[in-house]
Coordinates of C-alpha atoms in Angstrom, one line a residue:
Chain A
M27 CA 0.0 0.0 0.0
S28 CA 2.6 2.5 1.1
R29 CA 4.8 1.4 -1.8
G30 CA 1.9 2.1 -4.2
T31 CA 1.5 5.7 -3.0
G32 CA 5.2 6.1 -3.2
K33 CA 5.2 5.1 -6.8
G34 CA 2.2 7.3 -7.4
A35 CA 4.1 10.3 -5.9
R36 CA 7.1 9.4 -8.1
I37 CA 5.0 9.3 -11.2
R38 CA 3.4 12.6 -10.2
G39 CA 6.9 14.0 -9.7
V40 CA 7.9 12.9 -13.2
F41 CA 4.9 14.5 -14.7
V42 CA 5.5 17.8 -13.0
G43 CA 9.1 17.6 -14.3
L44 CA 8.0 16.9 -17.8
A45 CA 5.4 19.6 -17.7
T46 CA 8.0 22.1 -16.5
L47 CA 10.2 21.0 -19.4
V48 CA 7.4 21.7 -21.9
V49 CA 6.8 25.1 -20.4
V50 CA 10.5 26.0 -20.4
G51 CA 10.6 24.7 -24.0
V52 CA 7.8 26.9 -25.1
A53 CA 9.3 29.8 -23.4
L54 CA 12.6 29.2 -25.1
E55 CA 11.0 28.7 -28.5
L56 CA 9.2 32.0 -28.1
T57 CA 12.1 34.0 -26.8
V58 CA 15.2 32.9 -28.7
G59 CA 15.8 33.2 -32.4
A60 CA 17.7 35.0 -35.2
A61 CA 15.5 38.1 -34.9
P62 CA 15.9 40.0 -31.6
V63 CA 12.4 40.3 -30.0
D64 CA 11.8 41.4 -26.5
V65 CA 9.0 39.0 -25.5
A66 CA 8.2 40.7 -22.2
E67 CA 7.9 44.1 -23.8
Q68 CA 5.6 42.6 -26.5
L69 CA 3.4 41.0 -23.9
M70 CA 3.2 44.2 -22.0
C71 CA 2.2 46.1 -25.1
V72 CA -0.5 43.5 -25.9
L73 CA -1.9 44.0 -22.4
A74 CA -1.7 47.7 -22.7
G75 CA -3.3 47.5 -26.2
E76 CA -1.0 50.0 -27.8
G77 CA 2.5 50.8 -29.0
C78 CA 3.1 47.3 -30.5
D79 CA 5.8 46.8 -33.0
P80 CA 4.0 44.9 -35.8
G81 CA 7.2 43.2 -37.0
A82 CA 7.9 41.8 -33.6
Q83 CA 4.3 40.8 -33.1
Y84 CA 4.4 39.0 -36.4
I85 CA 7.5 37.1 -35.6
L86 CA 6.0 36.0 -32.3
T87 CA 2.5 35.1 -33.4
S88 CA 3.0 33.9 -36.9
L89 CA 6.4 32.3 -36.8
R90 CA 7.4 31.3 -33.3
L91 CA 4.0 30.4 -31.8
P92 CA 2.9 28.1 -34.7
R93 CA 6.4 26.6 -34.6
A94 CA 6.1 25.9 -30.9
L95 CA 2.8 24.2 -31.6
V96 CA 4.2 22.2 -34.4
A97 CA 7.2 21.2 -32.2
I98 CA 4.8 20.0 -29.5
A99 CA 2.6 18.1 -31.9
V100 CA 5.5 16.4 -33.7
G101 CA 7.5 15.6 -30.6
A102 CA 4.4 14.3 -28.8
G103 CA 3.2 12.4 -31.9
L104 CA 6.5 10.7 -32.6
A105 CA 7.1 9.8 -28.9
V106 CA 3.6 8.4 -28.3
A107 CA 3.7 6.4 -31.5
G108 CA 7.1 5.0 -30.4
A109 CA 5.7 4.1 -27.0
A110 CA 2.7 2.4 -28.5
L111 CA 4.8 0.4 -30.9
Q112 CA 7.3 -0.6 -28.3
G113 CA 4.3 -1.9 -26.3
L114 CA 2.8 -3.7 -29.3
F115 CA 6.1 -5.3 -30.3
R116 CA 7.0 -5.9 -26.7
N117 CA 10.4 -4.6 -27.7
P118 CA 12.0 -1.4 -26.4
L119 CA 13.9 -1.0 -29.6
A120 CA 10.9 -0.7 -31.8
D121 CA 10.5 2.7 -33.4
P122 CA 8.0 4.3 -35.8
G123 CA 10.3 3.4 -38.7
L124 CA 9.6 -0.3 -38.1
V125 CA 6.1 -0.4 -39.6
G126 CA 7.3 1.3 -42.8
V127 CA 5.7 4.6 -42.3
S128 CA 8.9 6.7 -42.3
A129 CA 10.4 4.9 -45.3
G130 CA 7.2 5.2 -47.3
A131 CA 6.9 8.9 -46.4
A132 CA 10.5 9.5 -47.5
L133 CA 9.8 7.8 -50.8
G134 CA 6.7 10.1 -51.2
A135 CA 8.8 13.2 -50.5
A136 CA 11.5 12.1 -52.9
L137 CA 8.9 11.6 -55.6
A138 CA 7.5 15.0 -55.0
I139 CA 11.0 16.6 -55.3
A140 CA 11.7 14.6 -58.5
L141 CA 8.3 15.3 -60.1
E142 CA 7.8 18.8 -58.8
P143 CA 8.1 20.6 -62.2
R144 CA 5.8 18.0 -63.7
L145 CA 2.9 18.4 -61.2
P146 CA 0.9 21.2 -62.6
G147 CA -2.0 22.6 -60.7
V148 CA -0.7 21.5 -57.3
P149 CA -0.2 24.5 -55.1
A150 CA 3.5 25.0 -54.2
G151 CA 4.6 23.5 -51.0
F152 CA 1.6 21.2 -50.9
A153 CA 2.7 18.3 -53.1
Q154 CA 5.5 17.2 -50.8
P155 CA 3.5 16.8 -47.6
A156 CA 0.6 15.2 -49.5
L157 CA 2.8 12.7 -51.3
A158 CA 4.8 12.0 -48.1
F159 CA 1.6 11.3 -46.1
A160 CA 0.2 9.1 -48.9
G161 CA 3.5 7.2 -49.1
G162 CA 3.6 6.7 -45.4
L163 CA 0.1 5.3 -45.3
A164 CA 0.6 3.1 -48.4
A165 CA 3.8 1.6 -47.0
T166 CA 2.2 0.9 -43.7
W167 CA -0.7 -0.8 -45.4
L168 CA 1.6 -2.8 -47.5
V169 CA 3.7 -3.9 -44.5
H170 CA 0.6 -4.9 -42.7
R171 CA -0.8 -6.7 -45.7
L172 CA 2.4 -8.7 -46.2
A173 CA 2.6 -9.6 -42.6
R174 CA -0.9 -11.1 -42.6
V175 CA -1.1 -14.8 -43.0
R176 CA -4.5 -16.5 -42.8
G177 CA -6.0 -13.4 -41.1
Q178 CA -3.3 -13.3 -38.4
T179 CA -0.5 -10.9 -38.2
S180 CA 2.6 -12.1 -36.4
V181 CA 5.2 -9.8 -34.8
V182 CA 8.0 -11.4 -36.7
G183 CA 6.0 -11.0 -39.9
L184 CA 5.5 -7.3 -39.3
L185 CA 9.1 -6.8 -38.5
L186 CA 10.4 -8.7 -41.6
S187 CA 7.9 -7.1 -44.0
G188 CA 8.7 -3.7 -42.5
I189 CA 12.4 -4.2 -43.1
A190 CA 11.7 -5.4 -46.7
V191 CA 9.4 -2.5 -47.5
G192 CA 12.0 -0.1 -45.9
A193 CA 14.7 -1.6 -48.1
L194 CA 12.6 -1.3 -51.2
S195 CA 11.8 2.4 -50.5
S196 CA 15.4 3.3 -49.8
A197 CA 16.4 1.6 -53.0
A198 CA 13.9 3.7 -54.9
I199 CA 15.1 6.8 -53.1
G200 CA 18.6 5.9 -54.0
L201 CA 17.7 5.6 -57.6
M202 CA 16.0 8.9 -57.6
S203 CA 18.9 10.7 -55.8
Y204 CA 21.2 9.1 -58.4
L205 CA 19.2 10.6 -61.2
A206 CA 18.5 13.9 -59.4
D207 CA 20.4 17.1 -60.3
D208 CA 22.3 19.0 -57.6
R209 CA 19.4 21.1 -56.5
Q210 CA 17.0 18.1 -56.1
L211 CA 19.7 16.2 -54.3
R212 CA 20.1 19.0 -51.9
D213 CA 16.4 19.3 -51.3
L214 CA 16.1 15.6 -50.7
S215 CA 19.0 15.5 -48.2
L216 CA 17.7 18.5 -46.3
W217 CA 14.2 16.9 -46.1
L218 CA 15.7 13.6 -44.9
L219 CA 17.5 15.6 -42.1
G220 CA 14.2 16.9 -40.8
G221 CA 13.3 20.4 -39.7
L222 CA 10.5 22.6 -38.5
G223 CA 11.2 25.4 -41.0
G224 CA 8.0 24.8 -42.8
A225 CA 5.9 25.4 -39.7
S226 CA 3.0 27.9 -40.2
R227 CA -0.4 28.4 -38.8
D228 CA -2.0 26.2 -41.5
V229 CA 0.5 23.4 -40.8
A230 CA -0.3 23.7 -37.1
L231 CA -4.0 23.5 -37.8
V232 CA -3.6 20.2 -39.6
L233 CA -0.9 18.7 -37.4
V234 CA -2.3 19.4 -34.0
P235 CA -5.8 17.8 -34.4
C236 CA -4.4 14.8 -36.3
V237 CA -1.8 14.1 -33.6
A238 CA -4.3 14.8 -30.8
L239 CA -6.8 12.4 -32.4
A240 CA -4.2 9.6 -32.9
G241 CA -2.9 10.2 -29.4
A242 CA -6.3 10.0 -27.8
L243 CA -7.1 6.8 -29.7
L244 CA -3.9 5.2 -28.7
W245 CA -4.4 6.3 -25.1
R246 CA -7.7 4.4 -25.1
R247 CA -5.8 1.3 -25.9
A248 CA -3.5 1.7 -22.8
R249 CA -5.2 -1.1 -20.9
A250 CA -5.1 -3.5 -23.8
L251 CA -1.4 -2.7 -24.4
D252 CA -0.7 -3.3 -20.7
A253 CA -2.4 -6.7 -21.0
L254 CA -0.3 -7.5 -24.1
L255 CA 2.9 -6.9 -22.0
L256 CA 2.0 -10.2 -20.2
G257 CA 2.1 -12.1 -23.5
E258 CA -0.4 -12.6 -26.4
A259 CA -2.1 -15.6 -24.9
E260 CA -2.5 -13.9 -21.5
A261 CA -3.9 -10.8 -23.2
F262 CA -6.3 -12.9 -25.1
H263 CA -7.5 -14.5 -21.8
L264 CA -7.9 -11.0 -20.3
G265 CA -10.4 -10.3 -23.1
V266 CA -8.1 -8.4 -25.5
D267 CA -8.7 -8.9 -29.2
V268 CA -5.0 -8.9 -30.1
E269 CA -5.6 -8.9 -33.8
R270 CA -7.8 -5.8 -33.6
L271 CA -5.5 -4.1 -31.2
R272 CA -2.6 -4.6 -33.6
R273 CA -4.5 -3.3 -36.6
G274 CA -5.7 -0.3 -34.6
V275 CA -2.3 0.6 -33.1
V276 CA -0.6 0.4 -36.5
T277 CA -3.2 2.6 -38.2
E278 CA -3.1 5.2 -35.5
V279 CA 0.7 5.2 -35.5
A280 CA 0.7 5.6 -39.2
L281 CA -1.7 8.6 -38.9
A282 CA 0.4 10.3 -36.2
V283 CA 3.8 9.6 -37.7
G284 CA 2.6 10.0 -41.3
V285 CA 1.3 13.5 -40.8
C286 CA 4.4 14.6 -38.7
V287 CA 6.9 13.2 -41.2
A288 CA 5.0 14.7 -44.1
F289 CA 5.5 18.3 -42.8
T290 CA 8.8 18.1 -41.0
G291 CA 10.8 15.3 -42.7
M292 CA 12.6 12.6 -40.8
I293 CA 13.3 13.6 -37.2
G294 CA 15.1 10.7 -35.8
F295 CA 15.4 9.3 -32.3
V296 CA 12.5 11.0 -30.6
G297 CA 10.2 8.0 -31.2
L298 CA 12.8 5.6 -29.9
L299 CA 14.5 7.4 -27.2
V300 CA 11.7 9.3 -25.3
P301 CA 9.5 6.3 -24.5
H302 CA 12.5 4.2 -23.7
L303 CA 13.8 6.8 -21.3
L304 CA 10.4 7.4 -19.6
R305 CA 9.6 3.7 -19.2
G306 CA 12.4 3.7 -16.7
L307 CA 10.9 6.6 -14.8
V308 CA 7.1 6.0 -14.9
G309 CA 7.1 2.3 -15.4
P310 CA 5.7 0.2 -18.2
R311 CA 2.0 0.9 -17.7
H312 CA 0.7 2.7 -20.8
R313 CA -1.8 4.8 -18.9
A314 CA 1.1 6.8 -17.5
L315 CA 3.7 6.0 -20.2
L316 CA 1.8 7.4 -23.2
P317 CA 1.0 10.9 -21.7
A318 CA 4.5 11.0 -20.2
A319 CA 6.0 10.2 -23.7
A320 CA 3.8 13.0 -25.2
L321 CA 5.1 15.5 -22.8
G322 CA 8.7 14.3 -23.0
G323 CA 8.7 14.2 -26.8
A324 CA 7.2 17.7 -26.9
G325 CA 9.7 19.1 -24.5
L326 CA 12.7 17.4 -26.2
L327 CA 11.7 18.7 -29.6
L328 CA 11.0 22.2 -28.3
V329 CA 14.4 22.5 -26.7
A330 CA 16.1 20.9 -29.7
D331 CA 14.4 23.2 -32.2
A332 CA 15.1 26.4 -30.1
T333 CA 18.8 25.3 -30.2
A334 CA 18.7 24.5 -33.9
R335 CA 17.3 27.9 -34.7
T336 CA 20.0 29.7 -32.8
V337 CA 23.4 27.9 -33.1
L338 CA 23.9 28.9 -36.8
A339 CA 21.7 32.0 -36.8
P340 CA 20.7 33.5 -39.2
A341 CA 20.7 30.1 -40.8
E342 CA 19.1 27.1 -39.3
L343 CA 20.4 23.6 -38.5
P344 CA 18.1 20.8 -39.4
V345 CA 16.6 19.7 -36.1
G346 CA 16.9 16.0 -36.9
I347 CA 20.7 16.3 -36.7
L348 CA 20.3 17.7 -33.1
T349 CA 17.8 15.1 -31.9
A350 CA 20.1 12.3 -33.1
M351 CA 23.2 14.1 -31.6
L352 CA 21.4 14.4 -28.3
G353 CA 19.6 11.1 -28.5
A354 CA 22.4 8.7 -29.4
P355 CA 24.7 9.4 -26.4
V356 CA 21.8 9.3 -24.0
F357 CA 20.7 6.0 -25.5
L358 CA 24.2 4.5 -25.3
T359 CA 24.5 5.6 -21.6
L360 CA 21.2 4.0 -20.9
L361 CA 22.2 0.8 -22.7
S362 CA 25.5 0.5 -20.8
R363 CA 23.7 1.1 -17.5
V364 CA 21.2 -1.6 -18.2
R365 CA 24.0 -4.0 -19.1
A366 CA 25.9 -3.1 -15.9
Q367 CA 22.7 -3.9 -13.9
E368 CA 22.3 -7.2 -15.7
A369 CA 25.8 -8.1 -15.0
V370 CA 25.4 -7.6 -11.2
Chain B
M7 CA -19.2 10.1 -31.9
L8 CA -15.6 10.9 -32.4
A9 CA -15.9 14.2 -30.6
S10 CA -17.8 12.7 -27.7
M11 CA -15.2 10.0 -27.4
L12 CA -12.4 12.6 -27.4
L13 CA -14.2 14.7 -24.8
R14 CA -14.8 11.7 -22.6
S15 CA -11.1 11.2 -22.1
R16 CA -9.4 13.8 -20.0
F17 CA -6.4 13.8 -22.3
G18 CA -8.6 14.6 -25.2
R19 CA -10.3 17.4 -23.3
C20 CA -7.1 18.8 -22.2
V21 CA -5.6 18.8 -25.8
A22 CA -8.8 20.3 -27.3
M23 CA -8.8 23.0 -24.7
S24 CA -5.1 24.0 -25.1
L25 CA -5.5 23.9 -28.8
W26 CA -8.4 26.3 -28.7
V27 CA -6.6 28.7 -26.4
A28 CA -3.5 28.7 -28.5
L29 CA -5.2 29.3 -31.7
A30 CA -7.4 32.0 -30.3
A31 CA -4.3 33.7 -29.1
V32 CA -2.8 33.4 -32.6
D33 CA -5.9 34.8 -34.2
G34 CA -6.2 37.8 -31.9
A35 CA -2.6 38.7 -32.2
C36 CA -2.5 38.3 -36.0
G37 CA -5.5 40.6 -36.3
S38 CA -3.7 43.4 -34.5
A39 CA -0.5 43.1 -36.6
D40 CA -1.2 44.8 -39.9
P41 CA 1.3 43.5 -42.4
T42 CA 0.7 46.4 -44.8
A43 CA 1.7 48.9 -42.1
A44 CA 5.4 48.2 -42.9
A45 CA 7.5 51.2 -43.9
Q46 CA 7.0 52.2 -47.5
V47 CA 10.3 52.5 -49.1
T48 CA 11.2 53.4 -52.7
V49 CA 15.0 52.8 -52.7
P50 CA 15.7 49.7 -50.6
R51 CA 18.5 50.2 -48.0
R52 CA 18.7 46.6 -46.7
I53 CA 18.5 43.8 -49.2
V54 CA 18.6 40.1 -48.6
S55 CA 19.5 38.1 -51.7
L56 CA 18.4 34.4 -52.1
G57 CA 20.3 32.8 -55.0
G58 CA 23.9 33.0 -56.3
P59 CA 23.2 34.8 -59.6
V60 CA 20.9 37.3 -57.9
T61 CA 23.7 38.2 -55.5
E62 CA 26.2 38.5 -58.3
T63 CA 23.9 40.7 -60.3
L64 CA 23.3 43.0 -57.3
F65 CA 27.0 43.5 -56.8
A66 CA 27.5 44.0 -60.6
L67 CA 24.9 46.7 -60.4
G68 CA 26.8 48.4 -57.7
A69 CA 24.1 47.7 -55.1
G70 CA 26.5 45.4 -53.1
E71 CA 26.6 48.0 -50.3
Q72 CA 22.9 47.6 -49.6
V73 CA 23.0 43.8 -49.4
V74 CA 22.9 42.7 -45.8
G75 CA 22.4 38.9 -46.1
V76 CA 22.9 36.2 -48.7
D77 CA 22.2 32.5 -49.1
L78 CA 24.7 29.7 -49.1
S79 CA 24.9 29.5 -52.9
S80 CA 26.1 33.1 -53.1
L81 CA 29.8 32.4 -53.6
Y82 CA 30.7 35.4 -55.8
P83 CA 32.0 38.1 -55.3
E84 CA 34.3 37.7 -52.4
A85 CA 32.5 40.5 -50.5
A86 CA 29.2 38.5 -50.6
T87 CA 30.7 35.5 -48.9
K88 CA 31.5 37.7 -45.8
L89 CA 27.9 38.6 -45.3
P90 CA 25.5 36.7 -42.9
R91 CA 24.2 33.5 -44.5
V92 CA 20.6 32.7 -44.1
G93 CA 20.9 29.0 -45.2
Y94 CA 20.6 27.4 -48.6
Y95 CA 18.2 29.3 -50.8
R96 CA 15.9 26.3 -51.2
Q97 CA 15.6 25.9 -47.4
F98 CA 16.2 29.3 -45.9
S99 CA 15.0 30.4 -42.5
A100 CA 12.3 33.1 -42.5
E101 CA 13.2 34.3 -39.1
G102 CA 16.9 34.4 -40.0
V103 CA 16.0 36.8 -42.9
L104 CA 13.7 38.8 -40.7
G105 CA 16.4 39.2 -38.1
L106 CA 18.5 41.0 -40.7
R107 CA 15.7 43.6 -40.9
P108 CA 15.6 43.8 -44.7
D109 CA 13.3 46.1 -46.6
L110 CA 13.6 44.0 -49.7
V111 CA 14.2 40.3 -50.3
I112 CA 15.1 39.4 -53.9
A113 CA 14.7 35.6 -54.4
S114 CA 15.4 33.4 -57.3
H115 CA 12.2 31.7 -58.5
E116 CA 13.5 28.5 -57.1
A117 CA 13.9 29.8 -53.6
G118 CA 11.8 28.3 -50.8
P119 CA 10.2 26.7 -49.0
S120 CA 7.1 28.6 -50.0
A121 CA 5.9 28.8 -46.4
A122 CA 9.1 30.8 -45.6
L123 CA 8.4 33.2 -48.5
E124 CA 4.9 33.6 -47.3
H125 CA 6.1 34.4 -43.8
L126 CA 8.3 37.2 -45.1
R127 CA 5.4 38.7 -47.0
G128 CA 3.2 38.3 -44.0
A129 CA 5.8 40.3 -42.0
G130 CA 5.3 43.1 -44.4
I131 CA 8.6 42.7 -46.3
D132 CA 8.7 43.3 -50.0
V133 CA 9.6 40.0 -51.5
E134 CA 10.4 40.1 -55.2
V135 CA 10.9 36.8 -57.2
V136 CA 13.2 36.9 -60.1
Q137 CA 13.1 34.3 -62.9
A138 CA 16.2 32.3 -63.2
S139 CA 17.6 32.5 -66.7
D140 CA 19.2 29.8 -68.8
D141 CA 19.9 31.7 -72.0
L142 CA 21.4 35.0 -72.9
A143 CA 18.1 36.8 -73.3
G144 CA 17.2 35.7 -69.7
A145 CA 20.6 36.9 -68.5
R146 CA 19.9 40.4 -69.9
A147 CA 16.3 40.4 -68.6
R148 CA 17.4 39.5 -65.1
I149 CA 19.9 42.3 -64.9
E150 CA 17.2 44.8 -66.0
A151 CA 14.6 43.3 -63.5
I152 CA 17.0 43.5 -60.5
A153 CA 18.1 47.0 -61.5
G154 CA 14.5 48.1 -61.5
L155 CA 13.9 46.6 -58.1
V156 CA 16.8 48.4 -56.4
G157 CA 16.6 51.6 -58.4
A158 CA 20.0 51.2 -60.0
D159 CA 21.0 52.0 -63.6
P160 CA 21.3 48.8 -65.5
G161 CA 23.3 50.6 -68.2
P162 CA 26.9 49.9 -67.1
A163 CA 26.3 46.3 -66.2
L164 CA 24.4 45.6 -69.5
A165 CA 27.1 47.5 -71.5
K166 CA 29.8 45.3 -69.9
L167 CA 27.7 42.2 -70.7
E168 CA 27.2 43.3 -74.3
R169 CA 30.9 44.1 -74.7
D170 CA 31.8 40.6 -73.4
L171 CA 29.2 39.0 -75.7
A172 CA 30.5 41.0 -78.7
E173 CA 33.9 39.7 -77.9
V174 CA 32.4 36.2 -77.8
E175 CA 30.8 36.8 -81.2
A176 CA 34.1 37.9 -82.6
L177 CA 35.8 34.8 -81.3
R178 CA 33.1 32.6 -82.6
A179 CA 33.5 34.2 -86.1
R180 CA 37.2 33.0 -86.1
V181 CA 36.4 29.5 -85.0
T182 CA 37.3 26.8 -87.6
S183 CA 37.2 23.6 -85.5
R184 CA 34.1 22.0 -84.2
P185 CA 35.0 19.5 -81.5
R186 CA 32.6 17.2 -79.7
V187 CA 32.5 18.1 -76.1
L188 CA 31.0 16.3 -73.1
F189 CA 29.8 18.4 -70.2
V190 CA 30.3 16.5 -66.9
Y191 CA 28.9 17.3 -63.5
A192 CA 30.9 15.5 -60.8
R193 CA 30.0 15.0 -57.2
G194 CA 32.9 12.7 -56.4
P195 CA 34.2 9.5 -57.8
G196 CA 31.5 7.2 -59.1
R197 CA 28.9 10.0 -59.0
L198 CA 29.1 11.7 -62.4
L199 CA 26.4 13.0 -64.5
V200 CA 26.6 14.2 -68.1
G201 CA 24.7 17.1 -69.6
G202 CA 22.2 16.0 -72.3
R203 CA 19.7 18.1 -74.3
G204 CA 17.7 20.8 -72.6
T205 CA 20.2 21.6 -69.8
P206 CA 22.0 24.9 -69.2
A207 CA 25.2 23.0 -70.0
A208 CA 23.9 22.2 -73.5
E209 CA 23.2 25.9 -74.1
V210 CA 26.7 26.9 -72.9
L211 CA 28.2 24.3 -75.3
R212 CA 26.1 25.6 -78.2
L213 CA 27.2 29.2 -77.4
A214 CA 30.8 28.0 -77.3
A215 CA 30.4 26.7 -80.9
V216 CA 31.0 23.0 -80.2
D217 CA 28.9 19.9 -80.5
N218 CA 27.4 18.4 -77.4
A219 CA 28.7 14.9 -77.2
G220 CA 25.8 14.2 -74.8
E221 CA 23.2 15.2 -77.4
A222 CA 21.7 11.7 -77.5
L223 CA 20.6 12.1 -73.9
E224 CA 17.8 14.2 -72.5
G225 CA 18.5 16.1 -69.3
M226 CA 21.2 15.2 -66.8
K227 CA 22.0 11.5 -67.0
P228 CA 24.3 9.3 -64.9
W229 CA 27.7 8.6 -66.4
S230 CA 28.0 5.2 -68.0
A231 CA 31.3 3.9 -69.4
E232 CA 29.8 2.6 -72.6
A233 CA 27.8 5.7 -73.3
V234 CA 30.9 7.8 -72.8
V235 CA 32.9 5.7 -75.2
A236 CA 30.1 5.8 -77.7
A237 CA 29.8 9.6 -77.4
A238 CA 33.6 9.8 -78.3
P239 CA 34.1 13.4 -77.0
D240 CA 37.2 15.3 -78.2
A241 CA 37.2 17.2 -74.9
V242 CA 35.5 17.1 -71.5
V243 CA 34.3 20.3 -69.7
L244 CA 33.5 20.2 -66.0
P245 CA 33.1 22.7 -63.2
S246 CA 36.4 23.2 -61.4
R247 CA 34.8 22.3 -58.0
G248 CA 33.7 19.0 -59.6
L249 CA 37.2 18.3 -60.9
E250 CA 38.6 18.9 -57.4
S251 CA 36.1 16.4 -56.0
L252 CA 37.5 13.8 -58.3
G253 CA 41.1 14.5 -57.3
G254 CA 42.1 16.4 -60.4
I255 CA 42.6 15.4 -64.1
D256 CA 44.1 12.0 -63.2
G257 CA 41.1 11.2 -61.0
L258 CA 38.7 12.1 -63.9
L259 CA 40.7 10.0 -66.4
A260 CA 40.5 7.1 -64.0
Q261 CA 36.7 7.1 -64.5
P262 CA 35.7 4.1 -66.5
G263 CA 35.4 4.7 -70.3
L264 CA 37.0 8.1 -70.5
A265 CA 40.5 6.8 -71.2
E266 CA 39.2 5.2 -74.4
T267 CA 37.9 8.4 -75.8
P268 CA 39.8 11.0 -77.9
A269 CA 39.5 13.4 -75.0
G270 CA 41.0 10.9 -72.6
R271 CA 43.9 10.0 -74.9
A272 CA 44.7 13.7 -75.5
R273 CA 44.0 14.7 -71.9
R274 CA 41.8 17.5 -73.1
I275 CA 40.0 18.3 -69.9
V276 CA 38.7 21.9 -69.4
A277 CA 37.8 23.0 -65.9
V278 CA 35.4 26.0 -65.9
D279 CA 34.0 28.3 -63.3
D280 CA 30.4 27.1 -63.1
L281 CA 29.4 30.2 -61.2
K282 CA 30.2 32.2 -64.3
L283 CA 28.7 29.8 -66.8
L284 CA 25.8 27.8 -65.5
G285 CA 23.9 30.5 -63.6
F286 CA 23.8 32.8 -66.7
G287 CA 24.7 35.7 -64.5
P288 CA 26.5 38.9 -65.4
R289 CA 29.8 37.2 -66.1
I290 CA 28.4 34.7 -68.7
G291 CA 30.3 36.6 -71.4
E292 CA 33.6 36.2 -69.6
G293 CA 33.0 32.6 -69.0
L294 CA 32.1 31.9 -72.6
Q295 CA 35.3 33.7 -73.9
E296 CA 37.4 31.5 -71.6
L297 CA 35.5 28.4 -72.8
L298 CA 35.9 29.3 -76.5
R299 CA 39.6 29.8 -76.1
A300 CA 40.0 26.6 -74.2
L301 CA 38.0 24.5 -76.7
H302 CA 39.3 26.1 -79.9
P303 CA 43.1 26.0 -80.1
E304 CA 43.1 28.0 -83.4
L305 CA 42.0 31.1 -81.4
G306 CA 45.4 31.3 -79.8
E307 CA 46.3 32.7 -76.4
D308 CA 46.3 36.3 -77.4
G309 CA 42.7 36.0 -78.7

């Protein structure tokens, strides 16, 4: 009993810490940047209702605020998707790339870059997210289809077909980058590095509801995912329709990751690292893990993006480079600590 | 049903609430910032240039002093490379540009992403898009267009271009040979492309009074040993930075197929400044003169 409340307090503590991280991240995202803007002064003048500098207001409300929202949505979306997949595969190394969604989205984006001059009538800047999203969904569907044998999907089947579809798309991307000219090659490599430079109000208006919807749907599956941790047969005996759960999780992950990747490219490591890290802090139960991952992912991406926008100012570093740079060492430390514990 | 389900979960309610608050804030604030209220200027004082040839043209027009920021592809003149860089022109940062407080942004029509351009316009900055040119008429038109934007006199720059082109014309009149020339873009060993029909490279070769050995191909195509042997070029032209990436002439000659061609046997490799030639900027005439002399030995060194 006392142990239970102690654990509850600890989880609460972690949530308070994560929420603080998000708040700090939003504050950073709003205050730092290539253009000097005195945020406090702008807030004061909004309250006073006069004397606002329209340029500074514009930077805050049309550039930085949508960007913060996009960072929250993408960070949360990738991390929640990663947490759900790690639960589904019962493997802490699963990441959203496994079900083919990233590879398919990358192929879609590469197609858009290669065909851009030949896609008349498509508004500029729209073809790429649309094709990336379609590619992500198509690849996920294909992976899932290939993994199904006699109406049953096996974890191994999903993994193997995910790897195969991933290899196929990277071959196609390789072919296109071989044929591409320098400009297209540069576009493609920048897209693959991921970045929030395309964030705008319209992007936020698409991203936030999609990710929120997918997140809410995944959260409703928390209990079923918990049951699955015990094993497939055990989950079945607890009344979980494992087949339906699998289909649902894969679809919702494809929605969340597909829409994030479509607008921001490949931002690596968030989906793998954040849930992995937080499982150690809040435990494996998805009711706590999924929202914790959402907060953690949002916080990580906010801080990473604020850094990416300032280190090379007035240019920007693709944020995917930073998340991988931050993520890989943390991940390695974790791994060696786990190994050390196992050795004892 | 979806909405009720979302609202039943506390998470969903929380997300919906915060989304609503955030967007309401965006809306209110955007309403108060009037983008058209930006200072009206006739002669721009602070220009950000997105695209190498645009930057080069600005400096050629004598407006270099007003340029406060450039993109990563602006490698000429030297003075431009010392200015703040706002990233590659296809992927520049809107806030980085805004931070330089420009009153005019001149962008190549390939600059982007479009969201970033929209952000600049939304912030009340005059964004002018200039068509990239890949022929001589386009080169002239771009100089005039940019001169018009910055209130400069295009006369001297155009006159210099015409003088250079007249010299090109004079050289071309004395040409007696017509070698077959292959234009190669190199990005390192094993990553070579050849210029086929419809590329800026093909236009440059035409203006240099040579035959394009890659004529059988359309667009940029990967180098294949057999195709190179079949093309039988008398000379190979490539950007000097590409030649460096291969480790010089010996590195290029080590590429499969080339040693079996007349160009390989005679070691006729011509490195050109692609900034002069392929962007069709203000120095296109200079570049063409150099190329003509290099490809037609009968013109002699003294021209």
